[in-house]
Coordinates of C-alpha atoms in Angstrom, one line a residue:
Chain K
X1 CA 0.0 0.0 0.0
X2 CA 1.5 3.7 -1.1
X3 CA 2.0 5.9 1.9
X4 CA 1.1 8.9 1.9
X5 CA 3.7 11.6 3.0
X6 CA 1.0 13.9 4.8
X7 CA 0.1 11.3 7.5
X8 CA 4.2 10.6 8.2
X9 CA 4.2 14.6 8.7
X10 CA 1.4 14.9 11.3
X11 CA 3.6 12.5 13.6
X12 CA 6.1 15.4 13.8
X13 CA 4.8 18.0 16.1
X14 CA 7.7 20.2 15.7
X15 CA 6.7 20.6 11.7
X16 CA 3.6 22.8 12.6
X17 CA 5.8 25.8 13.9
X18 CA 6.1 29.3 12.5
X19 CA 9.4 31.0 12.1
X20 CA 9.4 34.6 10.9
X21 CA 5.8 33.9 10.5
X22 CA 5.8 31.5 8.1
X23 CA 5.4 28.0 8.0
X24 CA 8.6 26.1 8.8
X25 CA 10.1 24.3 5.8
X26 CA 12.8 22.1 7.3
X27 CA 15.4 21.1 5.0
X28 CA 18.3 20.7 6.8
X29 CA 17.8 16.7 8.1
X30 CA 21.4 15.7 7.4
X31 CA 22.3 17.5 10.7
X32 CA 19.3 16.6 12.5
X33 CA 15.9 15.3 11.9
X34 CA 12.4 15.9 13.8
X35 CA 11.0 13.3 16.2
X36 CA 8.1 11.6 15.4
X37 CA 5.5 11.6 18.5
X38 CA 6.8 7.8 19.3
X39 CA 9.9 9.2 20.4
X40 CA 8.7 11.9 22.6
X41 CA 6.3 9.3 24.6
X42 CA 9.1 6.5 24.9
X43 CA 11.0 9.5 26.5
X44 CA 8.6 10.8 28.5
X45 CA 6.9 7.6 29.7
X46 CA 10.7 6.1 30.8
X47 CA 11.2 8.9 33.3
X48 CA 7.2 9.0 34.2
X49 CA 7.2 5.7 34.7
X50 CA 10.6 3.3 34.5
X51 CA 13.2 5.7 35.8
X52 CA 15.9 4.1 37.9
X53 CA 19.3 3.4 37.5
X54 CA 19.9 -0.1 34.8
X55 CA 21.7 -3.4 35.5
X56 CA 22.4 -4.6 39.0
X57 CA 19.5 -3.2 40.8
X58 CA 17.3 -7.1 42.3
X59 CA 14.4 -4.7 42.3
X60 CA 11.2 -4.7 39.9
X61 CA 12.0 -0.7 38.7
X62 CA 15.3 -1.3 38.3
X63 CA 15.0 -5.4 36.3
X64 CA 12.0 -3.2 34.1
X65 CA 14.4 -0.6 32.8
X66 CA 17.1 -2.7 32.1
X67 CA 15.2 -5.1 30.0
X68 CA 13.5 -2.3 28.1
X69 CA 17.4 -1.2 27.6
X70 CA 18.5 -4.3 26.5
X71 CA 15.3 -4.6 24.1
X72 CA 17.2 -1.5 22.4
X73 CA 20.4 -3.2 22.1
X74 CA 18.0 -6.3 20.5
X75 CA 16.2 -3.6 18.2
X76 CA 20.0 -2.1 17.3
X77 CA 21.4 -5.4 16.0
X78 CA 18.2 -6.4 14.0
X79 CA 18.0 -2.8 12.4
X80 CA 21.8 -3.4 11.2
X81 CA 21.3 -6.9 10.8
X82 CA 23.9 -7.6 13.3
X83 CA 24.6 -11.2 14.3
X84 CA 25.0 -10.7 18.2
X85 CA 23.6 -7.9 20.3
X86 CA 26.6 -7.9 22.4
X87 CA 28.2 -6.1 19.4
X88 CA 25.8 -3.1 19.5
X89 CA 28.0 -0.3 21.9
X90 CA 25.9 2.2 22.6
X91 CA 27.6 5.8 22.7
X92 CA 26.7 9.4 22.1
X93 CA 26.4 9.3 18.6
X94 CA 28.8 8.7 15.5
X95 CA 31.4 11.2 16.9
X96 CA 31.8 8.9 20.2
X97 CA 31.9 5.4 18.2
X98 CA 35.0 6.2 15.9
X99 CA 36.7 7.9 18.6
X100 CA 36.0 5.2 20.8
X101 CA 37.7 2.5 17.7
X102 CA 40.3 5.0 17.1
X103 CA 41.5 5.8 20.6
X104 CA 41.0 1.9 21.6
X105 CA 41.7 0.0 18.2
X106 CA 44.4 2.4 17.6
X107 CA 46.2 1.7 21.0
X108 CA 45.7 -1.7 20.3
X109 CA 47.1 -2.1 16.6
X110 CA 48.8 1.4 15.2
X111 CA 52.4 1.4 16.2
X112 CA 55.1 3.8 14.2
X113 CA 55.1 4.0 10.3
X114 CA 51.8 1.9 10.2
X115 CA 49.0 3.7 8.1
X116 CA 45.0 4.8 8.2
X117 CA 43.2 5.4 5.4
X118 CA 40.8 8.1 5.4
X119 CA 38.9 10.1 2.1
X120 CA 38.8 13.4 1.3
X121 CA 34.9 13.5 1.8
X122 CA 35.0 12.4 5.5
X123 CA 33.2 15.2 8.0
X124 CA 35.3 16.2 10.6
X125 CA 34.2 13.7 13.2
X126 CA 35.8 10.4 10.9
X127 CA 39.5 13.0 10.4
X128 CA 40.2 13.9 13.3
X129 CA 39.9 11.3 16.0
X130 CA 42.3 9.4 13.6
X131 CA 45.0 12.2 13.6
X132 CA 45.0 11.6 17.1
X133 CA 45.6 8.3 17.3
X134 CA 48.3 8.7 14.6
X135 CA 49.9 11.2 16.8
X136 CA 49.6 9.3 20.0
X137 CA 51.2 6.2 17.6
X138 CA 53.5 7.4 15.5
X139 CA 51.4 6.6 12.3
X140 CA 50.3 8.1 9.0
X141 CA 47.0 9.2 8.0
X142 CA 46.3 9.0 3.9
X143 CA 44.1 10.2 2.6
X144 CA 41.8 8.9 -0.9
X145 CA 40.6 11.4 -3.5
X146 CA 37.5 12.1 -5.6
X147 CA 36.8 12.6 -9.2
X148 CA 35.1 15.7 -10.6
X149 CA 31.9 13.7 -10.1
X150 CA 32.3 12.8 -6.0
X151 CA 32.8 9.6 -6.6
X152 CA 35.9 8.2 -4.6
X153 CA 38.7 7.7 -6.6
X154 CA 39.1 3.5 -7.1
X155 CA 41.9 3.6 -9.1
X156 CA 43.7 5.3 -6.4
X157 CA 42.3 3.2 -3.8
X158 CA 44.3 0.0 -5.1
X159 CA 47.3 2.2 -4.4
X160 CA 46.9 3.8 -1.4
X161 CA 46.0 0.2 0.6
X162 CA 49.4 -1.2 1.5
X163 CA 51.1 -3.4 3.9
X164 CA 51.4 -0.9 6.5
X165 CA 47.2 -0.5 6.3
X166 CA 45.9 -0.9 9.5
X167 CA 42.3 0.7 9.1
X168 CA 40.5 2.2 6.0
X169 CA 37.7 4.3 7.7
X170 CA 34.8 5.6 4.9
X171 CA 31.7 7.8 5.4
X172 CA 29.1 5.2 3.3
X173 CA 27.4 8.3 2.2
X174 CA 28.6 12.2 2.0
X175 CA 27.0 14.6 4.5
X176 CA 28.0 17.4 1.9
X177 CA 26.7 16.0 -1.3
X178 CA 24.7 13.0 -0.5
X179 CA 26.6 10.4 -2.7
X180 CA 26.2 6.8 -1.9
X181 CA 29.7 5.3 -2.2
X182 CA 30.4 1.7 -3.3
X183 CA 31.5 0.5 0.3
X184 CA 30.6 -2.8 -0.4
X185 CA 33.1 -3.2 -3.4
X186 CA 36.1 -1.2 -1.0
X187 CA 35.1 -3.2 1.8
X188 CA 35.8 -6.5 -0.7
X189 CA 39.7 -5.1 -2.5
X190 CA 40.4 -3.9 2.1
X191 CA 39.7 -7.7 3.4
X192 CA 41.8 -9.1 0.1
X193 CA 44.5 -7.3 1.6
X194 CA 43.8 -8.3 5.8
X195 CA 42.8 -4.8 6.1
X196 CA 39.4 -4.1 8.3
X197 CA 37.3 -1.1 7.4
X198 CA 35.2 1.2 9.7
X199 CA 32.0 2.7 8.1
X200 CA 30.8 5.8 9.2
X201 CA 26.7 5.8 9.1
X202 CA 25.4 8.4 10.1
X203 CA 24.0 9.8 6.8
X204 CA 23.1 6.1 5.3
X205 CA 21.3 4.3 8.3
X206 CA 18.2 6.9 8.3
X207 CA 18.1 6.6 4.6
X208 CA 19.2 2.8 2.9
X209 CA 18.7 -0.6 4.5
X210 CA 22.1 -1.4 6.4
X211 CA 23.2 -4.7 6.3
X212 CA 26.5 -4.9 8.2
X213 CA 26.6 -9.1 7.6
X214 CA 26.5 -8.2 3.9
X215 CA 29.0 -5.0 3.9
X216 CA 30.8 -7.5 5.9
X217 CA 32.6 -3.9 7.3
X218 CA 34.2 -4.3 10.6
X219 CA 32.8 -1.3 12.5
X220 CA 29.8 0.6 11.7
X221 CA 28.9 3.9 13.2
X222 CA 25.6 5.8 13.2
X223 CA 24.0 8.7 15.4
X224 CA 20.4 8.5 16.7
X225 CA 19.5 12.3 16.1
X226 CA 20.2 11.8 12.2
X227 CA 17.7 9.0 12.1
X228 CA 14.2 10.5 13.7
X229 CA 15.3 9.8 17.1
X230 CA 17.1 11.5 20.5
X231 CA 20.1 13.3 20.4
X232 CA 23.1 11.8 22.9
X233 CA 22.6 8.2 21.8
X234 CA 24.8 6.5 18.8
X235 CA 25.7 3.0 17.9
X236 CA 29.0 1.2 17.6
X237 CA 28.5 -2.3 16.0
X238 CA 32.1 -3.9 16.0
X239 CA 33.0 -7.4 14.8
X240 CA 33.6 -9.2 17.7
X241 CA 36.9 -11.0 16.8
X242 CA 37.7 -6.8 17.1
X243 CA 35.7 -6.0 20.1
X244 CA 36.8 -8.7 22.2
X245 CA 40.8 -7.6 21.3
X246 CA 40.5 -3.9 21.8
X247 CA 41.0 -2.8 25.4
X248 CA 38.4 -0.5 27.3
X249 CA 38.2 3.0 26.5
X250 CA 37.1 4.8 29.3
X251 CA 37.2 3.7 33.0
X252 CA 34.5 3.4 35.4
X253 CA 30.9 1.7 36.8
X254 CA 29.4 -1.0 34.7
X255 CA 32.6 -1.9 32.7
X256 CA 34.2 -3.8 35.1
X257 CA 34.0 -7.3 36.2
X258 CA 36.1 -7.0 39.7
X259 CA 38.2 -3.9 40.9
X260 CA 40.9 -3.5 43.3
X261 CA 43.7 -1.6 44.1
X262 CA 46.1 -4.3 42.7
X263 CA 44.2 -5.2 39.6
X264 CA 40.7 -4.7 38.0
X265 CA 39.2 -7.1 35.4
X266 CA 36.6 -6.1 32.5
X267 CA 33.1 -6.9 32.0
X268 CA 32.5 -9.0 29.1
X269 CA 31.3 -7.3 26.2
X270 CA 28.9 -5.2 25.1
X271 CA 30.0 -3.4 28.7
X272 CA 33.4 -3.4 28.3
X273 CA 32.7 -0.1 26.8
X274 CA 30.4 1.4 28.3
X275 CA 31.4 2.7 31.1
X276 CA 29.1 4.5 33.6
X277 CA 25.1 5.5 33.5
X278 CA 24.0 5.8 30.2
X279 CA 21.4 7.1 28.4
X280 CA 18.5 4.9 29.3
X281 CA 15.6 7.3 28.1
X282 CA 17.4 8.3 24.9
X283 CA 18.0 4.8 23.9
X284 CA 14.3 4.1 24.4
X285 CA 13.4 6.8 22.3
X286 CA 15.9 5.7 19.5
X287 CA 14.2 2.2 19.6
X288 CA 10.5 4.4 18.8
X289 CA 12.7 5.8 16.0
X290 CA 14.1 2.3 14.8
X291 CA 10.4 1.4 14.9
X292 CA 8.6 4.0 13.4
X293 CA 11.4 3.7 10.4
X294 CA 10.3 -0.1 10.4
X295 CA 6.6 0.6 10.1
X296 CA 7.6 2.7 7.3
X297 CA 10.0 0.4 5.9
X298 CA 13.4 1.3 4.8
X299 CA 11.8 1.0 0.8
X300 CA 9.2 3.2 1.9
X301 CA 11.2 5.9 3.1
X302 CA 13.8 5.5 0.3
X303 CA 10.7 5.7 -2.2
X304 CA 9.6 9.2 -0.6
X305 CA 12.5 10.6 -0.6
X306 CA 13.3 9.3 -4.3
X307 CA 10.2 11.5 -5.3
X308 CA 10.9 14.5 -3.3
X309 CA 14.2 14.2 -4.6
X310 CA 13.4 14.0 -8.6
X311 CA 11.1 16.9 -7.6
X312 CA 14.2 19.1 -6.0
X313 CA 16.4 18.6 -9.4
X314 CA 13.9 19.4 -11.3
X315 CA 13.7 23.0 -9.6
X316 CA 17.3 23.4 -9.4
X317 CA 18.6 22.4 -12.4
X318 CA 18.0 25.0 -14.5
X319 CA 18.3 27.3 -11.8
X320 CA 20.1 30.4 -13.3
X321 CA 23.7 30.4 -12.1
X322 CA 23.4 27.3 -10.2
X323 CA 26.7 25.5 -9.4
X324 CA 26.0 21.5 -8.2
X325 CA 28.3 19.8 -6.1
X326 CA 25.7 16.9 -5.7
X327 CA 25.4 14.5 -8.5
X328 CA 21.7 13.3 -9.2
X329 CA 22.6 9.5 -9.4
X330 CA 23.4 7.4 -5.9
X331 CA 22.4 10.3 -3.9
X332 CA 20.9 10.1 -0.4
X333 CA 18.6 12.9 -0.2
X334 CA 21.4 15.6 -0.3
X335 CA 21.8 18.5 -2.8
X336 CA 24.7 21.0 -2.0
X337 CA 24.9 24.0 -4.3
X338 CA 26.1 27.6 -4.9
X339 CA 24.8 30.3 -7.0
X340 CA 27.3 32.2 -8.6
X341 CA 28.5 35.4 -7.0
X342 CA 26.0 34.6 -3.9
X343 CA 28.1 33.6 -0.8
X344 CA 25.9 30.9 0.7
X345 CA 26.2 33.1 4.0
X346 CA 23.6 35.6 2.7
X347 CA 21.5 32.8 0.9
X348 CA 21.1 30.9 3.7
X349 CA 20.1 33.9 6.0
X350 CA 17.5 35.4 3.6
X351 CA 16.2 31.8 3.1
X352 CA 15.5 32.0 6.7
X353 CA 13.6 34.9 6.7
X354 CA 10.8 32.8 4.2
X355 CA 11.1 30.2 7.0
X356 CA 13.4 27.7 5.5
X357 CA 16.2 25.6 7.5
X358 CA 18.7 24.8 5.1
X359 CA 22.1 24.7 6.1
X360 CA 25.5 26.6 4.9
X361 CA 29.1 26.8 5.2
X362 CA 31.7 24.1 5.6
X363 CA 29.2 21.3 6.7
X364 CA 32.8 19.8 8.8
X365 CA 34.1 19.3 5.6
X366 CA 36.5 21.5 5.4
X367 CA 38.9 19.1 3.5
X368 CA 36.6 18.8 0.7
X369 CA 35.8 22.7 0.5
X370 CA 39.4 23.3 0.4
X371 CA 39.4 20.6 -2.5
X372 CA 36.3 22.5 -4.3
X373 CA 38.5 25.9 -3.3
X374 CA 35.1 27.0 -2.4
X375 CA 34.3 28.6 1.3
X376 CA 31.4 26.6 1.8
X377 CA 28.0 25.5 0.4
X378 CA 24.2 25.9 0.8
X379 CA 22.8 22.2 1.5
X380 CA 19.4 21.2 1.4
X381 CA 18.5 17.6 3.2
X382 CA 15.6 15.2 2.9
X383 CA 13.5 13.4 5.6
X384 CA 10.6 11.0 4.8
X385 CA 8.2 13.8 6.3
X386 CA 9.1 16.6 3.6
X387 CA 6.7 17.1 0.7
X388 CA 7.0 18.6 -2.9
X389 CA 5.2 21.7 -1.7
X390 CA 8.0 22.3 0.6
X391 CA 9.9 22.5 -2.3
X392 CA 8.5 24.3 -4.0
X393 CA 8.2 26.7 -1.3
X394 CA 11.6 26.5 -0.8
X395 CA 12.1 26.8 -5.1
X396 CA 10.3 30.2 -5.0
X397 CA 12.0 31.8 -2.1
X398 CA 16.0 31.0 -3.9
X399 CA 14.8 33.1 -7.0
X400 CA 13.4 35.4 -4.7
X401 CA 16.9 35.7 -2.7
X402 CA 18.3 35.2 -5.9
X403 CA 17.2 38.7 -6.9
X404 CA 18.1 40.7 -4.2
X405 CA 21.4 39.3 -3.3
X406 CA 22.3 39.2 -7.5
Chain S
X1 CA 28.8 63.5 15.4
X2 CA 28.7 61.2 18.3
X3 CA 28.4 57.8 18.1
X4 CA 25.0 57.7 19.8
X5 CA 23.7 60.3 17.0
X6 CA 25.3 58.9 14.3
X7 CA 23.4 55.2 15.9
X8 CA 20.2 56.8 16.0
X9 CA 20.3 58.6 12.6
X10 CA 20.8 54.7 11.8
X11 CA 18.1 53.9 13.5
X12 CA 15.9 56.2 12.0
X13 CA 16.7 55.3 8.3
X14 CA 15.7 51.8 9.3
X15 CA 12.8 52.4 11.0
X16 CA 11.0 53.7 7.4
X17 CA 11.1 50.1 6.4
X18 CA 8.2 47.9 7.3
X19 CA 9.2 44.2 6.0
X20 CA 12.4 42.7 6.3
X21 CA 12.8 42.5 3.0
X22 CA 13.2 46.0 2.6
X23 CA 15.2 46.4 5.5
X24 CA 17.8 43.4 4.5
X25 CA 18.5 45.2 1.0
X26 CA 19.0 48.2 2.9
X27 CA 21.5 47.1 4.8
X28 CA 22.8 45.6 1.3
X29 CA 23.0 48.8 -0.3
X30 CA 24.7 50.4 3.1
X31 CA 27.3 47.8 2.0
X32 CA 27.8 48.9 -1.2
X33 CA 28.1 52.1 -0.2
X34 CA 30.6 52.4 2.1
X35 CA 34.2 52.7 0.6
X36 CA 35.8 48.9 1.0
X37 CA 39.1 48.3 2.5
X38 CA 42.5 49.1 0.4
X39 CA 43.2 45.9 -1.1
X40 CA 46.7 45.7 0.7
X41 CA 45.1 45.2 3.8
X42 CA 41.9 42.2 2.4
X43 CA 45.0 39.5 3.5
X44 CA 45.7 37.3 6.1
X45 CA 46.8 39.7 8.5
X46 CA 43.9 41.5 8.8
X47 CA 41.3 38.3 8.5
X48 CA 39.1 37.7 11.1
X49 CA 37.9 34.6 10.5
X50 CA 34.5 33.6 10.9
X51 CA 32.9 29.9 10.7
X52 CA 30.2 31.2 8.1
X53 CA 31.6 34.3 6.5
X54 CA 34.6 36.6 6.9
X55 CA 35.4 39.6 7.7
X56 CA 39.0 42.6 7.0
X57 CA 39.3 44.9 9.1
X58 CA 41.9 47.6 9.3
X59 CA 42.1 50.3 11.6
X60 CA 44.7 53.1 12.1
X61 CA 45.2 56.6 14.1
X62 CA 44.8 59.8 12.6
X63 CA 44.8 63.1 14.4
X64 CA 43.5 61.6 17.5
X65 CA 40.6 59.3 16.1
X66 CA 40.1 56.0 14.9
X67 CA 39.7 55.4 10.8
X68 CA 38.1 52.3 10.5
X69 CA 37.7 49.8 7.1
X70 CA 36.5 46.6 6.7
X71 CA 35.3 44.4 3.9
X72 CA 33.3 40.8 4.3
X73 CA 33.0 37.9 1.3
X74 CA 29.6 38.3 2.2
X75 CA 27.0 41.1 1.3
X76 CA 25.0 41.0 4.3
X77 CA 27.9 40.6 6.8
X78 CA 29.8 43.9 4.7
X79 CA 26.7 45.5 5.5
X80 CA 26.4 45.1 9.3
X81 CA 30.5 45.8 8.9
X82 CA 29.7 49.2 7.2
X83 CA 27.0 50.1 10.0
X84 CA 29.7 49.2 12.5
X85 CA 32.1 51.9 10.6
X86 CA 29.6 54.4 10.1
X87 CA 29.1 54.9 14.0
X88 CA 32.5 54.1 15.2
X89 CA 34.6 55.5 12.1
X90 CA 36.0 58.9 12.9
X91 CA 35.8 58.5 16.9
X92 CA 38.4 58.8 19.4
X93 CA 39.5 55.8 21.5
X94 CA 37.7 56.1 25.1
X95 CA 34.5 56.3 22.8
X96 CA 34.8 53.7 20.9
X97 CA 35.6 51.7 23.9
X98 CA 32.5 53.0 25.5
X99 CA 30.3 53.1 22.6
X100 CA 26.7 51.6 23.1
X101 CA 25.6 49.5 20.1
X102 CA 22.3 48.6 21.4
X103 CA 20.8 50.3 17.9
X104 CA 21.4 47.0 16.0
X105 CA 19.3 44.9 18.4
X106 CA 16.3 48.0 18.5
X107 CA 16.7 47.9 14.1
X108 CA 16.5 43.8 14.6
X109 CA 19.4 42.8 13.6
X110 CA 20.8 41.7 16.4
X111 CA 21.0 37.7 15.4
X112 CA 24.2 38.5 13.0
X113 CA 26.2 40.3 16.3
X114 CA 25.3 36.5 18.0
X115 CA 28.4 34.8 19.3
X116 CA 26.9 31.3 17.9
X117 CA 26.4 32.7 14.3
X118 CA 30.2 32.6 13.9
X119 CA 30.2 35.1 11.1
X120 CA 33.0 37.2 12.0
X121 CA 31.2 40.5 13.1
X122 CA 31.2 39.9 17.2
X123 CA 34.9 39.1 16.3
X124 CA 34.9 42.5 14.5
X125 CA 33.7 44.6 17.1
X126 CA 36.1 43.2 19.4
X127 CA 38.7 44.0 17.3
X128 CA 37.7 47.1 16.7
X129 CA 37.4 47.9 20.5
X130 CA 40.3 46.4 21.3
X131 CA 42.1 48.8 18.5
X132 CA 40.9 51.6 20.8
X133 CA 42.1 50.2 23.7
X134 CA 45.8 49.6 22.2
X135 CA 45.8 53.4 20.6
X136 CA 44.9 54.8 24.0
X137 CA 47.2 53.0 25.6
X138 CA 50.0 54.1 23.0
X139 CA 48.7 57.9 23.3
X140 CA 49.1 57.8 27.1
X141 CA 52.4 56.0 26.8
X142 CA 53.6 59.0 24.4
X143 CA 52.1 61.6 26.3
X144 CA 54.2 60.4 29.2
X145 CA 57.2 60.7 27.6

């Protein structure tokens, strides 16, 4: 059965707001989407009516909470098709899971002249945790290009893998211009060479189907706040050949098995890593995210946003003096743009003033800009709850800031 | 002029328009307006660098007051840049380093001095007050001596 896009929207309460008097037209959901209503009641209701603190309490409260907890951890491994829940990590969100590789897979494998492999796409968050761990080690970050198309450069991939490879760590899809890369195929020509790859989700999981078995990648990282759920929860899936090897990242209650003075022994995993008391009520609202994408389905969303997407080209193609640095083909939801002699500064602060969230500058990218030799861009983002109207709307206020800021 | 005329004469010219609209290609042709920085002085040295936009500024002494130039990559960030040199432009140190700037919030455009909006122009200012405070400290220095 179709869905239609209006009834998706009225889950969203936020999308009924004014700004400036007009209706909102959110377009900016690569940094953040909405939350459906599901989310706000899972949150609401744990502190209403679960609060207390998880694991280790013998009483009901406290055996009620951790069950709904580990339900997420269930809900996390099924959504990325993941073979064990114990290697779902929760964390704060994608920035927190590739540190958390980085600072404890790097202390673990990288050791002087050794090498990771990063591309020239990556947002900020998959750049610099590994120049970190470089510097703590001793070893070298390289870095993969793109052609004039985004695509990542294969040939050069075949030469940048080496012996010394310890990690190749690749954003599946581009938070600046929304193109799906081949991970698959990478993730194939890194494990012919012994060489494990980390995949940095945050822009694919609220938009394709992730299969991590299939991928076959090593690590996987995705934020809950990019996929209609809470900010402060993310999701570390790690192998566990991996997980099991790396040591503990941060110290403290929950990931320990016995402590004292002399010696202290870690929990077994998933806890290993998570130290202290995390975010219960967050978690519960990113399992009403992971369900209301389900009831959707992944097809479903992808189908909507397919649509509104066509729809978006078609206004902004012929767009006088319009610069693309989003290719139409293997895109997910993502359009990043200039208009000649427009700084996307004053675009994206007149667009605001017709009540439309789009996002400008370097989007943490500032690798790529300085690739583009551009300052930054003006992005527009797709959720399942946009509509063609809003595109329109959004269409007819560019040539209106068009013509004052020409 | 003082700087809380030259605000409120500003003010005034704002206040004729209603919509925004109006009001934002004002403050674009303010930007236009106002002569733009020497081009020996749009480098490096004289970048403040904003997360969005950025901004030149050059400032130097001239018989007791402060001559002010700036220029921004972008239009609506030159033109709260030019506003800023209209009322401080001219001034002597102790009242630039006083000077009440309140007028941008009362003509609405007080989001763009926001520290979060990372454009440049709250760096500006500071610069430009912290100019001041170096030239009176040189002028009392050499008026010592």
């Amino acid at each position: 059965m179709p869905i239609d896009p209006h009834s998706i929207r009225q889950r969203f309460p936020l999308l009924t707001r004014q700004v400036h008097g007009k209706p909102l037209v959110y377009l900016d959901n690569a940094a953040t989407t909405q939350k459906p209503e599901g989310v706000l009641e899972a949150m609401d209701h744990y502190y209403r009516a679960l609060n207390s603190n998880i694991h280790r309490g013998v009483y009901t409260l406290a055996q009620e909470a951790t069950d709904r907890y580990e339900e997420v951890r269930q809900a996390v491994a099924r959504f990325l098709h993941a073979p064990a829940a114990h290697e779902i990590i929760f964390t704060r969100g994608t920035t927190e899971s590739i540190n958390l590789v980085a600072q404890s897979f790097g202390q673990r494998y990288l050791r002087e002249g050794d090498e990771v492999v990063v591309s020239v796409m990556e947002h900020h968050s998959n750049i610099v945790p590994w120049q970190l761990a470089c510097q703590r080690s001793g070893a070298r970050l390289k870095v993969l290009g793109i052609d004039g198309q985004g695509r990542l450069d294969m040939d050069a991939l075949d030469a940048i893998l080496g012996e010394r490879t310890r990690l190749l760590a690749l954003t599946q899809v581009s938070n600046v211009t929304g193109r799906i890369h081949p991970v698959r195929e990478i993730i194939r020509k890194a494990h012919a060479l012994d060489i494990p790859v980390l995949i940095d989700g945050a822009q694919s999981a609220p938009h394709l189907a992730v299969d991590v078995q299939e991928l076959d990648c090593d690590f996987f990282a995705f934020s809950g706040h990019k996929a209609y759920g809470p900010m402060g929860i993310g999701v570390l899936y790690g192998k566990e050949r991996w997980l099991e090897e790396m040591p503990p990242w941060q110290g403290g209650g929950e990931m320990i098995d016995r402590v004292t003075f002399e010696e202290t022994t870690y929990n077994e995993l998933p806890y290993k890593f998570e130290a202290g008391t995390p975010a219960v009520a967050e978690a519960l609202g990113l399992k009403a995210a992971l369900d209301f994408m389900e009831a959707v389905g992944m097809p479903g969303l992808h189908a909507l946003e397919t649509e509104l997407m066509a729809h978006a080209w078609k206004k902004l193609e012929g767009f006088p003096g319009m610069r693309l640095y989003s290719a139409v083909e293997d895109n997910a939801g993502v359009i990043s743009f200039l208009l000649d002699g427009i700084h996307p500064y004053d675009l994206g602060t007149l667009l605001d003033r017709f009540g439309i969230a789009v996002r400008t500058g370097h989007h943490c990218a500032q690798p790529l800009m300085d690739h583009w030799g551009v300052p930054g861009t003006v992005r527009l983002s797709v959720a399942a709850y946009n509509t063609t109207e809003e595109i329109d709307i959004f269409a007819e206020a560019l040539e209106k800031c068009a013509a004052i800021l020409a | 002029m003082s700087i809380d005329d030259r605000a409120a004469a500003l003010e005034q010219e704002f206040a004729q328009f209603g919509e925004w609209l109006d009001k934002y290609n004002y403050l674009i042709e303010l930007g236009k307006s106002v002569p733009s920085i020497d081009p020996q002085f749009r480098t490096d040295s004289y970048l403040i660098r904003g997360c969005q936009s950025r901004v030149w500024l050059h400032a130097r002494l001239e018989d007791a007051v402060i001559r002010y130039s700036a220029d921004s990559d972008a239009v609506i960030t030159r033109g709260i840049a030019s506003m800023l040199i209209r009322v401080l432009d001219g001034q002597p140190p102790d009242a630039v380093m006083g000077a009440d700037l309140s007028f941008i919030d009362r003509i609405g455009l007080k989001e763009h001095l926001s520290p979060t909006r990372s454009n440049g122009l709250l760096a500006m200012l500071k610069q430009m007050k912290l100019y001041a405070y170096a030239f009176q400290a040189r002028e009392k220095a050499g008026g010592k001596s």
